[in-house]
Amino acid sequence: MTKSDRNALIAIPIVVVIGALVALAGSQGGASVGGLPVYALCVALAFVIQWVVFVPAYLLQTDQFYDLTGTLTYTTVTIVAVLLTPDTDARSVLLLVMVVVWTLRLGSYLFRRVRKAGKDSRFDAIKPSFPRFLNAWTLQGLWVSLTLAAALAAITTTEHVGLGTVTAIGLLVWVLGFGIEAPADAQKSRFRADPANKGRFISTGLWAKSRHPNYFGEIVIWTGALVVAIPVLRGWDWIALASPVFVALLLTKLSGIPMLEAKADSKWGGQPDYEQYKARTPILVPRP
């Protein structure tokens, strides 16, 4: 067993414990079914779905369903939260719609992308390793749980507050984020589909305003969801703050921007047009 395998075996229980702590915090003051907190059941479901799909994914040595499983888990968990929580209100329905619209759009986009590519190169080195591949799926369970923290807290809470100005502001923020992320992904897909652009980097449309506009939109989307949830957050429900913070950290410090920037630098670094593009284009927040 390699050092990476051993590290993965150590990481898996740590990730599960973090998920359990999130479930414990988010369950305080929330609805229960059969004596079990709905919030905790939803977090557990997020992990279980990943582990179930991991089995055929490992046996078939495929990563084609990783992103699709992650995005569909968002929809499944949110629907379960709404169905299991008594007396769901308009805020819960609004958050459900926000999550479903986002997941259907992003999930279909990611699935088409990986099907066209045939694989996801991020998993080339870890698919043959049982513990490392399992760790990737376990981390996705935590990713879903932390990202959904605000929505789950608001849906499962026993507090009910009418929709008002704060909710309207949150919805507008969400629409802004969606209006950036979806077009950015579409622009990149069209760019890549054009044979004339083979081997080139995109620097048009929203990508002329930011090197990663889709990631900026993603962060804004979950910030909007948090703002919608704020009126009903109480006590430990403020674990919901983890939602946009986690998304921002994940995309800017871990698996998002750092990996893509390194890949782009290795491919186009030193080219005058690419270096000029980097110099004039913000890495994340679009330039007006």
XYZ file of N, CA and C in Angstrom, residues 65-224:
480
model
N -19.710 9.167 -14.016
C -20.912 9.488 -13.259
C -20.618 10.263 -11.972
N -19.363 10.664 -11.794
C -18.998 11.349 -10.550
C -19.708 12.693 -10.427
N -19.502 13.582 -11.384
C -20.123 14.903 -11.313
C -21.641 14.810 -11.384
N -22.156 13.915 -12.222
C -23.605 13.764 -12.345
C -24.210 13.302 -11.028
N -23.544 12.347 -10.371
C -24.037 11.870 -9.077
C -24.040 12.997 -8.054
N -22.978 13.794 -8.052
C -22.903 14.899 -7.105
C -24.032 15.892 -7.284
N -24.268 16.308 -8.520
C -25.316 17.307 -8.745
C -26.712 16.736 -8.482
N -26.947 15.476 -8.864
C -28.254 14.872 -8.591
C -28.476 14.651 -7.102
N -27.373 14.479 -6.362
C -27.503 14.338 -4.909
C -28.081 15.611 -4.302
N -27.685 16.757 -4.823
C -28.257 18.016 -4.342
C -29.777 17.991 -4.451
N -30.281 17.618 -5.623
C -31.726 17.592 -5.837
C -32.397 16.580 -4.923
N -31.846 15.376 -4.858
C -32.438 14.316 -4.042
C -32.513 14.710 -2.579
N -31.408 15.199 -2.041
C -31.350 15.568 -0.624
C -32.321 16.709 -0.315
N -32.400 17.695 -1.192
C -33.282 18.833 -0.943
C -34.750 18.417 -1.012
N -35.086 17.570 -1.970
C -36.465 17.070 -2.061
C -36.829 16.278 -0.816
N -35.919 15.430 -0.369
C -36.169 14.637 0.848
C -36.367 15.557 2.050
N -35.562 16.611 2.152
C -35.703 17.554 3.260
C -37.080 18.202 3.257
N -37.556 18.595 2.087
C -38.881 19.218 1.982
C -39.983 18.212 2.321
N -39.854 16.989 1.832
C -40.884 15.979 2.063
C -40.962 15.533 3.525
N -39.821 15.472 4.197
C -39.794 14.979 5.576
C -40.086 16.060 6.614
N -39.968 17.318 6.228
C -40.179 18.406 7.182
C -41.650 18.794 7.224
N -42.282 18.702 8.402
C -43.694 19.102 8.504
C -43.850 20.610 8.282
N -44.969 20.994 7.729
C -45.309 22.414 7.576
C -44.249 23.198 6.807
N -43.835 22.679 5.688
C -42.900 23.440 4.871
C -43.591 24.697 4.349
N -42.833 25.767 4.221
C -43.413 27.043 3.832
C -42.885 27.499 2.470
N -43.255 28.719 2.094
C -42.864 29.254 0.785
C -41.353 29.371 0.651
N -40.658 29.651 1.753
C -39.194 29.767 1.706
C -38.571 28.418 1.333
N -39.109 27.356 1.893
C -38.604 26.019 1.585
C -38.813 25.674 0.120
N -39.986 26.000 -0.392
C -40.286 25.723 -1.801
C -39.370 26.545 -2.706
N -39.147 27.807 -2.340
C -38.268 28.668 -3.126
C -36.858 28.100 -3.168
N -36.333 27.679 -2.026
C -34.992 27.112 -1.976
C -34.913 25.815 -2.771
N -35.976 25.016 -2.705
C -36.020 23.773 -3.489
C -35.925 24.077 -4.980
N -36.702 25.052 -5.435
C -36.677 25.426 -6.853
C -35.289 25.927 -7.252
N -34.680 26.745 -6.394
C -33.347 27.273 -6.687
C -32.333 26.138 -6.853
N -32.377 25.182 -5.932
C -31.425 24.066 -5.979
C -31.672 23.189 -7.200
N -32.944 22.873 -7.480
C -33.272 21.991 -8.597
C -32.876 22.627 -9.930
N -33.189 23.901 -10.114
C -32.835 24.589 -11.361
C -31.319 24.582 -11.554
N -30.591 24.873 -10.473
C -29.126 24.888 -10.569
C -28.570 23.508 -10.896
N -29.065 22.473 -10.210
C -28.516 21.130 -10.405
C -28.843 20.574 -11.784
N -30.052 20.791 -12.256
C -30.413 20.281 -13.577
C -29.555 20.920 -14.662
N -29.327 22.209 -14.546
C -28.510 22.900 -15.540
C -27.055 22.453 -15.472
N -26.476 22.501 -14.263
C -25.070 22.153 -14.123
C -24.828 20.664 -14.336
N -25.722 19.832 -13.801
C -25.542 18.391 -13.933
C -25.541 17.936 -15.379
N -26.485 18.447 -16.173
C -26.546 18.071 -17.580
C -25.324 18.578 -18.333
N -24.853 19.771 -17.971
C -23.667 20.338 -18.622
C -22.431 19.493 -18.330
N -22.222 19.148 -17.062
C -21.047 18.366 -16.688
C -21.089 16.966 -17.276
N -22.290 16.377 -17.311
C -22.407 15.025 -17.849
C -22.099 15.000 -19.341
N -22.621 15.984 -20.081
C -22.331 16.057 -21.513
C -20.838 16.274 -21.750
N -20.225 17.078 -20.884
C -18.806 17.378 -21.063
C -17.944 16.143 -20.867
N -18.215 15.388 -19.816
C -17.373 14.222 -19.548
C -17.665 13.101 -20.538
N -18.915 12.996 -21.016
C -19.229 11.982 -22.026
C -18.499 12.280 -23.330
N -18.423 13.556 -23.668
C -17.736 13.941 -24.896
C -16.238 13.689 -24.785
N -15.682 13.986 -23.597
C -14.242 13.785 -23.391
C -13.897 12.314 -23.194
N -14.878 11.524 -22.733
C -14.646 10.099 -22.500
C -14.174 9.775 -21.105
N -13.632 10.769 -20.406
C -13.163 10.563 -19.043
C -12.898 11.919 -18.408
N -12.643 11.881 -17.110
C -12.245 13.076 -16.373
C -10.799 12.867 -15.939
N -9.894 13.644 -16.507
C -8.472 13.427 -16.274
C -8.070 13.565 -14.806
N -8.917 14.233 -13.994
C -8.598 14.379 -12.568
C -8.490 13.025 -11.867
N -9.163 12.015 -12.417
C -9.243 10.724 -11.740
C -8.306 9.674 -12.315
N -7.509 10.040 -13.297
C -6.641 9.058 -13.938
C -5.747 8.319 -12.943
N -5.179 9.070 -11.996
C -4.211 8.477 -11.068
C -4.863 7.775 -9.887
N -6.117 8.130 -9.579
C -6.713 7.600 -8.348
C -7.739 6.493 -8.585
N -8.261 6.348 -9.797
C -9.279 5.313 -10.045
C -8.807 3.909 -9.684
N -7.572 3.524 -9.995
C -7.152 2.156 -9.660
C -7.025 1.898 -8.156
N -6.937 2.963 -7.362
C -6.753 2.814 -5.913
C -8.100 2.842 -5.203
N -8.448 1.751 -4.538
C -9.732 1.679 -3.817
C -9.856 2.791 -2.778
N -8.892 2.972 -1.865
C -9.063 4.003 -0.844
C -9.057 5.422 -1.399
N -8.228 5.697 -2.392
C -8.165 7.061 -2.931
C -9.426 7.398 -3.718
N -9.924 6.450 -4.493
C -11.148 6.689 -5.260
C -12.340 6.808 -4.316
N -12.375 5.956 -3.279
C -13.444 6.038 -2.288
C -13.393 7.371 -1.550
N -12.199 7.840 -1.272
C -12.049 9.127 -0.587
C -12.620 10.262 -1.434
N -12.428 10.189 -2.747
C -12.968 11.221 -3.633
C -14.493 11.256 -3.559
N -15.101 10.087 -3.539
C -16.568 10.029 -3.446
C -17.049 10.464 -2.060
N -16.302 10.108 -1.020
C -16.675 10.523 0.336
C -16.583 12.037 0.481
N -15.535 12.614 -0.101
C -15.394 14.068 -0.080
C -16.556 14.740 -0.795
N -17.071 14.098 -1.825
C -18.216 14.678 -2.527
C -19.450 14.715 -1.625
N -19.591 13.707 -0.761
C -20.693 13.728 0.193
C -20.588 14.916 1.133
N -19.365 15.208 1.594
C -19.149 16.378 2.447
C -19.359 17.666 1.664
N -18.900 17.673 0.417
C -19.067 18.843 -0.456
C -20.547 19.196 -0.578
N -21.391 18.204 -0.850
C -22.828 18.443 -0.974
C -23.400 18.942 0.355
N -23.006 18.312 1.455
C -23.548 18.669 2.770
C -23.204 20.096 3.159
N -21.962 20.500 2.931
C -21.547 21.855 3.296
C -22.151 22.903 2.371
N -22.208 22.597 1.087
C -22.767 23.552 0.137
C -24.255 23.763 0.384
N -24.960 22.702 0.758
C -26.398 22.785 1.013
C -26.734 23.240 2.420
N -25.733 23.577 3.222
C -25.974 23.881 4.633
C -27.047 24.945 4.830
N -26.992 26.030 4.076
C -27.966 27.114 4.241
C -29.364 26.656 3.861
N -29.478 26.010 2.712
C -30.792 25.561 2.249
C -31.394 24.534 3.213
N -30.591 23.565 3.662
C -31.101 22.540 4.577
C -31.519 23.146 5.917
N -30.730 24.086 6.423
C -31.070 24.718 7.694
C -32.399 25.451 7.603
N -32.623 26.156 6.507
C -33.861 26.921 6.346
C -35.057 26.018 6.097
N -34.853 24.930 5.368
C -35.959 24.026 5.049
C -36.396 23.225 6.267
N -35.438 22.753 7.059
C -35.764 21.861 8.188
C -36.041 22.590 9.495
N -35.880 23.901 9.531
C -36.103 24.642 10.768
C -37.576 24.642 11.174
N -37.832 24.800 12.456
C -39.207 24.929 12.947
C -39.635 26.393 12.995
N -38.710 27.286 12.682
C -39.021 28.719 12.610
C -39.639 29.037 11.246
N -40.670 29.844 11.261
C -41.293 30.248 10.003
C -41.447 31.763 9.977
N -40.874 32.373 8.964
C -40.942 33.820 8.776
C -41.401 34.079 7.343
N -42.297 35.013 7.179
C -42.804 35.316 5.851
C -41.713 35.859 4.936
N -41.929 35.675 3.650
C -40.980 36.193 2.676
C -41.016 37.712 2.702
N -39.851 38.318 2.579
C -39.783 39.770 2.636
C -38.632 40.312 1.827
N -38.143 41.469 2.227
C -37.093 42.158 1.476
C -35.809 41.349 1.418
N -35.423 40.773 2.549
C -34.175 39.996 2.581
C -34.254 38.823 1.610
N -35.408 38.162 1.594
C -35.590 37.033 0.669
C -35.496 37.497 -0.777
N -36.106 38.635 -1.075
C -36.066 39.175 -2.436
C -34.638 39.505 -2.846
N -33.865 40.061 -1.914
C -32.464 40.379 -2.203
C -31.689 39.092 -2.477
N -31.926 38.074 -1.637
C -31.243 36.797 -1.838
C -31.569 36.184 -3.186
N -32.829 36.252 -3.592
C -33.230 35.697 -4.883
C -32.560 36.451 -6.030
N -32.481 37.772 -5.915
C -31.823 38.571 -6.951
C -30.336 38.232 -7.049
N -29.699 38.021 -5.897
C -28.284 37.625 -5.895
C -28.121 36.273 -6.579
N -29.027 35.345 -6.259
C -28.979 34.015 -6.881
C -29.153 34.123 -8.390
N -30.122 34.908 -8.833
C -30.361 35.092 -10.271
C -29.129 35.686 -10.951
N -28.481 36.633 -10.279
C -27.255 37.221 -10.821
C -26.192 36.147 -11.008
N -25.987 35.318 -9.987
C -24.994 34.252 -10.083
C -25.312 33.263 -11.191
N -26.585 32.869 -11.268
C -27.008 31.932 -12.308
C -26.838 32.554 -13.686
N -27.113 33.860 -13.766
C -26.988 34.573 -15.031
C -25.554 34.771 -15.475
N -24.614 34.494 -14.598
C -23.193 34.542 -14.964
C -22.670 33.132 -15.236
N -22.981 32.197 -14.346
C -22.439 30.849 -14.476
C -22.935 30.134 -15.730
N -24.249 30.143 -15.968
C -24.810 29.407 -17.102
C -24.302 29.933 -18.448
N -24.337 31.244 -18.702
C -23.797 31.733 -19.975
C -22.299 31.473 -20.123
N -21.554 31.565 -19.017
C -20.113 31.316 -19.092
C -19.835 29.880 -19.536
N -20.556 28.928 -18.959
C -20.386 27.530 -19.362
C -20.784 27.330 -20.822
N -21.885 27.975 -21.223
C -22.357 27.836 -22.605
C -21.350 28.422 -23.589
N -20.780 29.573 -23.247
C -19.783 30.203 -24.117
C -18.558 29.307 -24.274
N -18.129 28.695 -23.182
C -16.955 27.826 -23.267
C -17.248 26.573 -24.078
N -18.461 26.036 -23.937
C -18.835 24.848 -24.712
C -18.834 25.146 -26.201
N -19.412 26.285 -26.578
C -19.431 26.656 -27.995
C -18.016 26.885 -28.520
N -17.173 27.498 -27.690
C -15.788 27.750 -28.092
C -15.057 26.444 -28.358
N -15.219 25.485 -27.468
C -14.527 24.209 -27.620
C -15.078 23.387 -28.775
N -16.348 23.591 -29.093
C -16.968 22.818 -30.167
C -16.518 23.272 -31.544
N -15.942 24.439 -31.636
C -15.480 24.977 -32.909
C -14.082 24.433 -33.214
N -13.931 23.645 -34.276
C -12.615 23.075 -34.609
C -11.532 24.132 -34.788
N -11.936 25.342 -35.170
C -10.955 26.410 -35.381
C -10.284 26.835 -34.083
N -10.901 26.478 -32.937
C -10.354 26.882 -31.640
C -9.541 25.788 -30.958
N -9.297 24.697 -31.665
C -8.542 23.599 -31.066
C -7.157 24.069 -30.620
N -6.826 23.791 -29.370
C -5.529 24.173 -28.831
C -5.447 25.616 -28.383
N -6.555 26.346 -28.450
C -6.564 27.747 -28.051
C -7.294 27.910 -26.715
N -7.094 29.037 -26.051
C -7.805 29.341 -24.801
C -8.884 30.375 -25.092
N -9.963 30.321 -24.320
C -11.065 31.241 -24.533
C -10.783 32.580 -23.845
N -11.026 33.662 -24.562
C -10.812 34.997 -24.006
C -11.886 35.967 -24.502
N -13.053 35.408 -24.823
C -14.146 36.219 -25.337
C -15.359 36.100 -24.418
N -16.354 36.965 -24.644
C -17.560 36.934 -23.824
C -17.254 37.227 -22.366
N -17.869 36.481 -21.473
C -17.611 36.658 -20.041
C -16.177 36.311 -19.678
N -15.549 35.493 -20.508
C -14.169 35.080 -20.251
C -13.175 36.191 -20.563
N -13.665 37.288 -21.150
C -12.830 38.469 -21.324
C -12.879 39.353 -20.087
N -13.871 39.098 -19.220
C -14.042 39.870 -17.995
C -13.430 39.177 -16.780
N -13.323 37.858 -16.862
C -12.780 37.058 -15.763
C -12.216 35.774 -16.341
N -11.128 35.281 -15.737
C -10.555 34.017 -16.214
C -11.373 32.825 -15.743
N -12.231 33.045 -14.749
C -13.084 31.969 -14.237
C -14.466 32.525 -13.867
N -15.202 33.046 -14.846
C -16.511 33.647 -14.541
C -17.531 32.638 -14.036
N -17.419 31.382 -14.489
C -18.357 30.365 -14.023
C -18.199 30.123 -12.527
N -16.971 30.146 -12.042
C -16.747 29.952 -10.612
C -17.244 31.149 -9.802
N -17.063 32.337 -10.348
C -17.605 33.516 -9.673
C -19.122 33.394 -9.570
N -19.770 32.978 -10.651
C -21.219 32.792 -10.623
C -21.648 31.763 -9.597
N -20.867 30.693 -9.479
C -21.180 29.639 -8.502
C -21.158 30.176 -7.069
N -20.151 30.955 -6.755
C -20.049 31.533 -5.414
C -21.218 32.469 -5.144
N -21.583 33.273 -6.132
C -22.702 34.210 -5.978
C -24.015 33.447 -5.799
N -24.191 32.335 -6.513
C -25.408 31.522 -6.396
C -25.628 31.082 -4.952
N -24.585 30.538 -4.325
C -24.754 30.010 -2.970
C -24.780 31.128 -1.922
N -24.225 32.275 -2.262
C -24.390 33.440 -1.393
C -25.854 33.865 -1.395
N -26.472 33.838 -2.576
C -27.890 34.164 -2.668
C -28.754 33.210 -1.865
